[in-house]
mmCIF file of N, CA and C in Angstrom:
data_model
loop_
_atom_site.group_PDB
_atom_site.id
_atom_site.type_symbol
_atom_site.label_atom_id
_atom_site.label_comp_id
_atom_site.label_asym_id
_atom_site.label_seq_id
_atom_site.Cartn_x
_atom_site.Cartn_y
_atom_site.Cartn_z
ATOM 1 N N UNK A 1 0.826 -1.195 0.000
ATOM 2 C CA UNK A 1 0.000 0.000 0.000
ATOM 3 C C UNK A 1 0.870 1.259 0.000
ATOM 4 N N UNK A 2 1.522 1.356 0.969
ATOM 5 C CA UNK A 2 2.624 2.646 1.079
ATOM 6 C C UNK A 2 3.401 2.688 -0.346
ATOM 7 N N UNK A 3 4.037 1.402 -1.167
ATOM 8 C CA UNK A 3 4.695 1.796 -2.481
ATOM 9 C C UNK A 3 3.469 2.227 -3.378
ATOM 10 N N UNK A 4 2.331 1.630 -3.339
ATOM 11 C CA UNK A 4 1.120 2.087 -4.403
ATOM 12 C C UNK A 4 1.038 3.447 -4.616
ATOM 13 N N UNK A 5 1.214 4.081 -3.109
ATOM 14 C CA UNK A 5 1.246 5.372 -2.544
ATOM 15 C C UNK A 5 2.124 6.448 -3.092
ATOM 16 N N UNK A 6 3.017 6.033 -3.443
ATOM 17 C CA UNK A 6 4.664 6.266 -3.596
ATOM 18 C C UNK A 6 5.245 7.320 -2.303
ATOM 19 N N UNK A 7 4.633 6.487 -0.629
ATOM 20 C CA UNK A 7 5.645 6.689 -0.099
ATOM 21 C C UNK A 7 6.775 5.927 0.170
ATOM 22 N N UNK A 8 6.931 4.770 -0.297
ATOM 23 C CA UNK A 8 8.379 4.215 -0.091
ATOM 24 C C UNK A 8 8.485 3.553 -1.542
ATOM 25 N N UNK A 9 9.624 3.687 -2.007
ATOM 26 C CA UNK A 9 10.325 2.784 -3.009
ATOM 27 C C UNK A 9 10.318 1.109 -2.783
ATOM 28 N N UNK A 10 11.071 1.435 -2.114
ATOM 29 C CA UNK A 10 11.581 -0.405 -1.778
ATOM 30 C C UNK A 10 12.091 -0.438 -0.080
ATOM 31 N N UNK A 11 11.539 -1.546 0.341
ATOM 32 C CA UNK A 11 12.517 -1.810 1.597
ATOM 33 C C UNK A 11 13.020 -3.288 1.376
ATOM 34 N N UNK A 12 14.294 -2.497 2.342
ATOM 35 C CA UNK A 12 15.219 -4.041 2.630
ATOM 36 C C UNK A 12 15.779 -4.049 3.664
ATOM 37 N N UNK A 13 16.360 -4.786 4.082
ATOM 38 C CA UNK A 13 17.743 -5.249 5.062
ATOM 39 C C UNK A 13 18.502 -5.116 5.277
ATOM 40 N N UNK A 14 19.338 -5.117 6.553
ATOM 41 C CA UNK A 14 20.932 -5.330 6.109
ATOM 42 C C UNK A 14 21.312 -6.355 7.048
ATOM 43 N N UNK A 15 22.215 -7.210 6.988
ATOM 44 C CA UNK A 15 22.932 -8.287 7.900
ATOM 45 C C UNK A 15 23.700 -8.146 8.389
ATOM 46 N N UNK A 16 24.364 -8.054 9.399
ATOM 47 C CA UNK A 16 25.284 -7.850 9.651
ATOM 48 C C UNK A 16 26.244 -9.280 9.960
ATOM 49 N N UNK A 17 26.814 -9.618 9.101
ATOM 50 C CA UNK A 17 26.975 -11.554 8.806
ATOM 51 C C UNK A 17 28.205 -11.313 10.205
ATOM 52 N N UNK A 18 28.887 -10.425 10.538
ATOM 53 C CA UNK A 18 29.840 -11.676 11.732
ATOM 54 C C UNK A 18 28.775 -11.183 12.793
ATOM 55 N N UNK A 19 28.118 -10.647 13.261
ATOM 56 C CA UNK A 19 27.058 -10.745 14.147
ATOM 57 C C UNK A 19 25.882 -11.902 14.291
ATOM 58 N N UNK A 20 25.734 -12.086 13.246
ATOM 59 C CA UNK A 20 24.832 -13.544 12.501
ATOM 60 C C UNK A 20 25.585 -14.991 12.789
ATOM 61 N N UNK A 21 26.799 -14.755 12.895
ATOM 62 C CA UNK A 21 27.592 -16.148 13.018
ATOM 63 C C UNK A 21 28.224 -16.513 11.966
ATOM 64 N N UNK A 22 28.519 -15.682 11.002
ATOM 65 C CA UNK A 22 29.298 -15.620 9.717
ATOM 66 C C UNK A 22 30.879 -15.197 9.401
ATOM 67 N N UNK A 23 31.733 -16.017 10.893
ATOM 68 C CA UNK A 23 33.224 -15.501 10.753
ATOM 69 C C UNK A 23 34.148 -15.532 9.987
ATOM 70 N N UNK A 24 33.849 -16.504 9.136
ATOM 71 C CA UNK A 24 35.124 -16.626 7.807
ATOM 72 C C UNK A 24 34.621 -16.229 6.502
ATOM 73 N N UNK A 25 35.377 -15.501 5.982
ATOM 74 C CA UNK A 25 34.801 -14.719 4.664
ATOM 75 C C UNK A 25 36.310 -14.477 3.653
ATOM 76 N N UNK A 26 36.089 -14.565 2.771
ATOM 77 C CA UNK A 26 36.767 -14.136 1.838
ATOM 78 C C UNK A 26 36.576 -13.837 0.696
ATOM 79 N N UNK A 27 37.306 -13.330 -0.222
ATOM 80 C CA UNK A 27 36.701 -13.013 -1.716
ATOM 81 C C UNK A 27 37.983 -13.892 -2.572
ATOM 82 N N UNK A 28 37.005 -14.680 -3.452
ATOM 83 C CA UNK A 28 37.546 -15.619 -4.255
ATOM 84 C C UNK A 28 37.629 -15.170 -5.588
ATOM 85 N N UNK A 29 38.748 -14.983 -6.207
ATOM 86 C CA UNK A 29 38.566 -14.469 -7.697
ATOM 87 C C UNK A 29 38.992 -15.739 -8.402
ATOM 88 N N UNK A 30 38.395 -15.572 -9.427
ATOM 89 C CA UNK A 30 37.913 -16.905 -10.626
ATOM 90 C C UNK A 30 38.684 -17.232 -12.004
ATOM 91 N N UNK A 31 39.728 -17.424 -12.727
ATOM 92 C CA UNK A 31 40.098 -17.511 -14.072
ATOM 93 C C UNK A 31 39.144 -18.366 -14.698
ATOM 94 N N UNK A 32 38.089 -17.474 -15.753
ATOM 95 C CA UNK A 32 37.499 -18.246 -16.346
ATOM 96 C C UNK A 32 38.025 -17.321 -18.010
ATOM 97 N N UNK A 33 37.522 -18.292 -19.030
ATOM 98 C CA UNK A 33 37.462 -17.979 -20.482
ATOM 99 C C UNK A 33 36.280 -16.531 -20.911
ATOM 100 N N UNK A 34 36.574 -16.035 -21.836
ATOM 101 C CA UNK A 34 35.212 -15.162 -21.866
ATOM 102 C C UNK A 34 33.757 -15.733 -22.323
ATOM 103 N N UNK A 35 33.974 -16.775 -22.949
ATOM 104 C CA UNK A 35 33.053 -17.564 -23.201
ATOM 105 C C UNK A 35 32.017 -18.151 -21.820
ATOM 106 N N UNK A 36 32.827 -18.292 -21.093
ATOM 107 C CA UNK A 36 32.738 -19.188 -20.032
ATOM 108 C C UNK A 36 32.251 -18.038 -18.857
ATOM 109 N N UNK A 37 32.106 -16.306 -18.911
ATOM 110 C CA UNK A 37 31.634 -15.828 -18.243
ATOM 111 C C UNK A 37 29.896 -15.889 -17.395
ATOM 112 N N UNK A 38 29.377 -15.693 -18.313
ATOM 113 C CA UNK A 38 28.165 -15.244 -18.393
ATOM 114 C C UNK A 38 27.513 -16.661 -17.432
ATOM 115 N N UNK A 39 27.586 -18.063 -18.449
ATOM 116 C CA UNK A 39 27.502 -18.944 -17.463
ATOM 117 C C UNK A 39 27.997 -19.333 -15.768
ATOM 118 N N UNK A 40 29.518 -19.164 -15.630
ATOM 119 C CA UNK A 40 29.700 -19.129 -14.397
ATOM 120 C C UNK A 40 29.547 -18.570 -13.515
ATOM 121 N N UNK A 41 29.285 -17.025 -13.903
ATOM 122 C CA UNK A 41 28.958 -15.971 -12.876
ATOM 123 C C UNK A 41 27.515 -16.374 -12.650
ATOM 124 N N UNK A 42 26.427 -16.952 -13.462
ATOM 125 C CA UNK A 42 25.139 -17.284 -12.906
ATOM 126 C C UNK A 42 25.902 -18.584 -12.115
ATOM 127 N N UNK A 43 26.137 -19.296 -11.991
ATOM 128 C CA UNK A 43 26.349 -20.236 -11.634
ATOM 129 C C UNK A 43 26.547 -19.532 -9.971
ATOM 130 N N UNK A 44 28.091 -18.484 -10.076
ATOM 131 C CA UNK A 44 28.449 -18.640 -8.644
ATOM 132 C C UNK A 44 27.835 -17.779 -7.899
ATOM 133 N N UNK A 45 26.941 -16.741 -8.683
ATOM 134 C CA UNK A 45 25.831 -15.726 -7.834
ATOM 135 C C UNK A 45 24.498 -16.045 -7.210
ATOM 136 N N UNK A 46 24.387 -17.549 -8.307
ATOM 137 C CA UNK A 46 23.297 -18.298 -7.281
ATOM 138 C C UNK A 46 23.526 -18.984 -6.191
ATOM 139 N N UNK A 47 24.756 -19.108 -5.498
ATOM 140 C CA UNK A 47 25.069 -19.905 -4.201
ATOM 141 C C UNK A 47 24.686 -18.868 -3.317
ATOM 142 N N UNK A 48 24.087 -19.654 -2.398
ATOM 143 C CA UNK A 48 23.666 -18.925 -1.198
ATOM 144 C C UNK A 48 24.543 -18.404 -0.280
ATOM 145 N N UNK A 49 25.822 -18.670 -0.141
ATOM 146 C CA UNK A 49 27.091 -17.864 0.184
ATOM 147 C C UNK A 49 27.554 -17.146 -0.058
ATOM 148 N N UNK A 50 27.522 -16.644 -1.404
ATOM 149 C CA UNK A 50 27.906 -15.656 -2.124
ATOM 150 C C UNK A 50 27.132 -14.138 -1.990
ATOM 151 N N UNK A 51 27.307 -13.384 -1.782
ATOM 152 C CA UNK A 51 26.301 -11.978 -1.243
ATOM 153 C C UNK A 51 27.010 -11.051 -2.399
ATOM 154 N N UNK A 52 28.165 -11.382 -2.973
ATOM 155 C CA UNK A 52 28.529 -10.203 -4.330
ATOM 156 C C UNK A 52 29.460 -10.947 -5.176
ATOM 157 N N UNK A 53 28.971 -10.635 -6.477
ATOM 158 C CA UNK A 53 29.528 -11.385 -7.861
ATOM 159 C C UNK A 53 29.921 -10.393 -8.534
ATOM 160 N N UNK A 54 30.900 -10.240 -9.242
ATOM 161 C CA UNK A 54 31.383 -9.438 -10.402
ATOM 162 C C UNK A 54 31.435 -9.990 -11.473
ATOM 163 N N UNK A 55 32.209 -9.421 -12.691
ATOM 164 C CA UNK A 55 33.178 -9.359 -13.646
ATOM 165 C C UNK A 55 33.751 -8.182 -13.796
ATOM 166 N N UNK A 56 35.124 -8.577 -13.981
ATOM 167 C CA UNK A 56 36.062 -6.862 -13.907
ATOM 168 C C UNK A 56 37.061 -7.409 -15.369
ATOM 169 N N UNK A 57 37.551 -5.951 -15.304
ATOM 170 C CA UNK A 57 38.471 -6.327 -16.237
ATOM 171 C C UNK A 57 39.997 -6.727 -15.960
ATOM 172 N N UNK A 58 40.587 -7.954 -16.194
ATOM 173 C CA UNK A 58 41.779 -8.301 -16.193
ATOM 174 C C UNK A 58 42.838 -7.675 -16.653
ATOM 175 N N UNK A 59 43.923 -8.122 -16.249
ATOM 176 C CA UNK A 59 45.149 -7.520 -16.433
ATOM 177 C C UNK A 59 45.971 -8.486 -16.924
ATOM 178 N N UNK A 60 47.256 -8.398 -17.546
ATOM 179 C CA UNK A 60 48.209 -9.514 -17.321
ATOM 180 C C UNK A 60 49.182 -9.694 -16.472
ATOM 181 N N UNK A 61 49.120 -8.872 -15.335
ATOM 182 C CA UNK A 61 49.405 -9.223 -13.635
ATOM 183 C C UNK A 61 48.064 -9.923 -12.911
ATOM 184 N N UNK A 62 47.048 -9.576 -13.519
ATOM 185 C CA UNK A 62 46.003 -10.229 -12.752
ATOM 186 C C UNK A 62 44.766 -10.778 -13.093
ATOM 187 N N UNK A 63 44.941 -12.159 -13.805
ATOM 188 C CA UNK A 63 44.192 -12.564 -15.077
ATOM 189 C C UNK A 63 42.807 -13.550 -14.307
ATOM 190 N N UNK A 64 42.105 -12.137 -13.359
ATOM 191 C CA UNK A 64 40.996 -13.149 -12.648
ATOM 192 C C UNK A 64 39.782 -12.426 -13.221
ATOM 193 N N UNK A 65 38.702 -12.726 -13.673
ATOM 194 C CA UNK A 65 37.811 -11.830 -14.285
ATOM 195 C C UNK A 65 36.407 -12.174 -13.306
ATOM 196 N N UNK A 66 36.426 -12.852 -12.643
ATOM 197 C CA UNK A 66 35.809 -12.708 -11.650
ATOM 198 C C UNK A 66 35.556 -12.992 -10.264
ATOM 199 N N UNK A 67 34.420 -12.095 -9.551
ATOM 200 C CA UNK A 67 35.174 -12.145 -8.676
ATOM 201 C C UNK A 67 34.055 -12.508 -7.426
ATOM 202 N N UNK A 68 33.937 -13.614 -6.420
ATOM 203 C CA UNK A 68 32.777 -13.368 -5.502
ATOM 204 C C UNK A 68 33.248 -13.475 -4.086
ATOM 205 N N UNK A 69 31.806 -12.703 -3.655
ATOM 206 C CA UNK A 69 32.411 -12.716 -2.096
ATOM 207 C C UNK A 69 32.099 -14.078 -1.274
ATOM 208 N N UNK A 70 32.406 -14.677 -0.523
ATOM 209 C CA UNK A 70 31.705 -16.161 0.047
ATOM 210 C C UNK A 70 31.831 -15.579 1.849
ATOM 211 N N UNK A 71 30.816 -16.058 2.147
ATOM 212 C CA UNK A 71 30.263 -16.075 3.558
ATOM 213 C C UNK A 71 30.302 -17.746 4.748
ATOM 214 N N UNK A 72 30.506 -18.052 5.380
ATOM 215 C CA UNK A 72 31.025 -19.135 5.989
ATOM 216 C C UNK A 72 31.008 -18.516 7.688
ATOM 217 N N UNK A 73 30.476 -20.059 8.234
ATOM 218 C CA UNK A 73 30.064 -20.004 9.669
ATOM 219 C C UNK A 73 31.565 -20.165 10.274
ATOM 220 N N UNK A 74 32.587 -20.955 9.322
ATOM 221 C CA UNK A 74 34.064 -21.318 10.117
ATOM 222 C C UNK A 74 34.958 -21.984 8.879
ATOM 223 N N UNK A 75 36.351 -21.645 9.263
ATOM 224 C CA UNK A 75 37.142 -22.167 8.237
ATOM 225 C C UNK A 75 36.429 -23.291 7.178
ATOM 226 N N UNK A 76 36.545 -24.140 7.977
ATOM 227 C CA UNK A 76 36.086 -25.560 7.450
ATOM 228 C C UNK A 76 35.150 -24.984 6.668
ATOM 229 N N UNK A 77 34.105 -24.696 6.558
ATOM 230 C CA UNK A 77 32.779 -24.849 5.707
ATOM 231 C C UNK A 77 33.710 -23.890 4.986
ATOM 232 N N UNK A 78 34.001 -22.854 4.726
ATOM 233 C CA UNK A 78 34.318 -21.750 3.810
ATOM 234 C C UNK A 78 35.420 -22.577 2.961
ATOM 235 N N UNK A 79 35.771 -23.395 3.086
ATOM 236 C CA UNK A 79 36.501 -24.373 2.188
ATOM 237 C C UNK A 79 35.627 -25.055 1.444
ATOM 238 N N UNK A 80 34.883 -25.354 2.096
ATOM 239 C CA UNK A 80 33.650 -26.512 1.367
ATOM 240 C C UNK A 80 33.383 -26.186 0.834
ATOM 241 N N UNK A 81 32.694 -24.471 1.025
ATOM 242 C CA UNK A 81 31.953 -23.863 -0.248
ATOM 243 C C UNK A 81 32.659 -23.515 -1.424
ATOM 244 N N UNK A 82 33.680 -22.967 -1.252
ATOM 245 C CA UNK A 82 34.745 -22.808 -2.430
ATOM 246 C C UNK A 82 35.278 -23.858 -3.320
ATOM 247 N N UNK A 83 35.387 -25.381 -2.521
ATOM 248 C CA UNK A 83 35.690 -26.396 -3.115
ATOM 249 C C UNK A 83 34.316 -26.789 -4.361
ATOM 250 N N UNK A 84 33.056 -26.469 -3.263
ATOM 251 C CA UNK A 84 31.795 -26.825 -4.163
ATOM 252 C C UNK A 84 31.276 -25.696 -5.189
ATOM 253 N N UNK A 85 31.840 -24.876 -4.978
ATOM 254 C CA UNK A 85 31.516 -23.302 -6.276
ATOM 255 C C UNK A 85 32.643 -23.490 -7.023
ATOM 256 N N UNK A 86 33.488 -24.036 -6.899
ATOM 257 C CA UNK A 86 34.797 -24.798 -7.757
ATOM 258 C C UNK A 86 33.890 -25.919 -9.185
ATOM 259 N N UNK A 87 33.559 -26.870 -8.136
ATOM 260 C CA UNK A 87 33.028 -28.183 -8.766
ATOM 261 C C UNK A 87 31.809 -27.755 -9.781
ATOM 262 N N UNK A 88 30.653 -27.059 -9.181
ATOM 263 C CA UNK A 88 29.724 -26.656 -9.546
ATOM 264 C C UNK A 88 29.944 -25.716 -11.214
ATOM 265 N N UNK A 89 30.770 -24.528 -11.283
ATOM 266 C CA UNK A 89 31.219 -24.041 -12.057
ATOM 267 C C UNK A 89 31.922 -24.301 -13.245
ATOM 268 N N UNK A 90 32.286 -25.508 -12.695
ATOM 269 C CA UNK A 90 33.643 -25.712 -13.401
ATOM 270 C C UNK A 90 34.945 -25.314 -13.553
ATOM 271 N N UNK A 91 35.506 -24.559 -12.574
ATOM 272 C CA UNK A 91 36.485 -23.380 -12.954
ATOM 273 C C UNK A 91 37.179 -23.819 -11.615
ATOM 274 N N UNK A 92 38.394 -24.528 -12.217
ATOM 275 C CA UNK A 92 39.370 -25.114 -11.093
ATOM 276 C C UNK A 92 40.665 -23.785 -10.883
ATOM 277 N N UNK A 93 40.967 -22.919 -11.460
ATOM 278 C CA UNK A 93 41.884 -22.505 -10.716
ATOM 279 C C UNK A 93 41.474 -20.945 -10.446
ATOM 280 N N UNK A 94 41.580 -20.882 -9.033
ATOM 281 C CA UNK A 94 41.026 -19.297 -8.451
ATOM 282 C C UNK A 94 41.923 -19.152 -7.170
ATOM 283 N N UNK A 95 41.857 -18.032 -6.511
ATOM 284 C CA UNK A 95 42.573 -17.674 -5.495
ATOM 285 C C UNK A 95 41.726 -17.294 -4.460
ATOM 286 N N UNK A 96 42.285 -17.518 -3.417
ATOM 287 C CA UNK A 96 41.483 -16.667 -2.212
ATOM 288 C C UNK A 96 41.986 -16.075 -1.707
ATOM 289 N N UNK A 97 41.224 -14.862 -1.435
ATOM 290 C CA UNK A 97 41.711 -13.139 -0.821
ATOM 291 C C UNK A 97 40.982 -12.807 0.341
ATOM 292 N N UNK A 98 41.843 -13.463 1.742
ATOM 293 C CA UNK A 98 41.186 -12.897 3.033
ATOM 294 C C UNK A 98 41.274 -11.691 3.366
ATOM 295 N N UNK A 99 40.695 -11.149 4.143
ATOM 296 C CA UNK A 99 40.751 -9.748 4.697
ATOM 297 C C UNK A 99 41.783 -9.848 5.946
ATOM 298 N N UNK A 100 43.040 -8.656 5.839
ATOM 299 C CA UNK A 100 43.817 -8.846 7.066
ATOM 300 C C UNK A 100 43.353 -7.775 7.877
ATOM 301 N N UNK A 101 42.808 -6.880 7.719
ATOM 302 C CA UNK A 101 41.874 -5.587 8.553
ATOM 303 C C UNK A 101 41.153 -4.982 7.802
ATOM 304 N N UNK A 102 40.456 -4.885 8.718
ATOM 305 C CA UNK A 102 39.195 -3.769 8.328
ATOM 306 C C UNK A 102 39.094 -2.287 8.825
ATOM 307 N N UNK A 103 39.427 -1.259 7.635
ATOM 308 C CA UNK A 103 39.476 0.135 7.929
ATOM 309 C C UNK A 103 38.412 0.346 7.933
ATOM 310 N N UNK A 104 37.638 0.575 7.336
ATOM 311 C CA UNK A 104 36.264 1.411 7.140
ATOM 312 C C UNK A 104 35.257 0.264 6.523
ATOM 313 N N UNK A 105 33.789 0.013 6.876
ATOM 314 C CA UNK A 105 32.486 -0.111 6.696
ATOM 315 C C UNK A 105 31.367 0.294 6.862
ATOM 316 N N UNK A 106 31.293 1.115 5.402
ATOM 317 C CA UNK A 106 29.846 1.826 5.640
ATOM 318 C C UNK A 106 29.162 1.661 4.323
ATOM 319 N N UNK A 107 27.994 1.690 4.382
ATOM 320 C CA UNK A 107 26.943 1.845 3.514
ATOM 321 C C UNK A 107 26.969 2.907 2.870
ATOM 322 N N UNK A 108 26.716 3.322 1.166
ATOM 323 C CA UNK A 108 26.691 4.287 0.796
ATOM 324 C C UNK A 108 25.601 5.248 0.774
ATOM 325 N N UNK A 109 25.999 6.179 0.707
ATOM 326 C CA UNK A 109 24.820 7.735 0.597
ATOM 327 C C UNK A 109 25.046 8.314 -0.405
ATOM 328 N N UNK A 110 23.542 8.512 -0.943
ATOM 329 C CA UNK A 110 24.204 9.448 -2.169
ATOM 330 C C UNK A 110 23.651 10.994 -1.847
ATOM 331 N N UNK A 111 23.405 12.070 -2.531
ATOM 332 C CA UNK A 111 23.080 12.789 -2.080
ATOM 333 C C UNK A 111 21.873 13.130 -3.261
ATOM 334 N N UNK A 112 20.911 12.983 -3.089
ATOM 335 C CA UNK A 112 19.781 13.446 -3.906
ATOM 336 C C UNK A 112 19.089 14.509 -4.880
ATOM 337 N N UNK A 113 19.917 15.650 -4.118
ATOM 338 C CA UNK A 113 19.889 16.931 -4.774
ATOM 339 C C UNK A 113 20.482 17.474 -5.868
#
């Protein structure tokens, strides 16, 4: 009723995943073919671990074209999932990029005016 209205757009959420029980996280980047994009990124944006998927553009220092974030209750499982978004995909060689600190987390603002 309120969007019919057009007083609200959209509502949503936010999680706050290591508050949730979500301590191991990392971002896994992917060497896939360009062919081979479009499919795998559906592939690894539909796992329920995953909360952000890319494609960026590569380099030839850094030939990963994509890139997702994975969410995990503890080491162990955050292996599992990577091993199984591995299998699932098809795309055996990727890296994983833990976080060694965290400077800043915030949500963006834009300014409307």
């Amino acid at each position: 009723e309120l969007r019919d209205e057009g007083k609200i757009r959209r509502l949503s959420a936010v999680l706050h995943h290591r508050e949730a029980g979500y301590r191991a996280n990392a971002m896994v980047v992917w060497q896939a073919e360009p062919e081979m994009w479009d499919r795998c990124g559906e592939i690894l944006a539909g796992h329920k671990a995953v909360s952000h998927c890319y494609l960026r553009a590569m380099t030839e220092e850094f030939p990963w074209p994509l890139y997702t974030m994975v969410h995990a209750r503890d080491e162990q499982e955050l292996t599992d999932i990577i091993a199984e978004l591995s299998r699932l995909s098809g795309l055996e060689n990727y890296n994983v990029i833990r976080s060694v600190r965290e400077f800043k987390k915030s949500s963006m603002r834009f300014d409307q005016g």
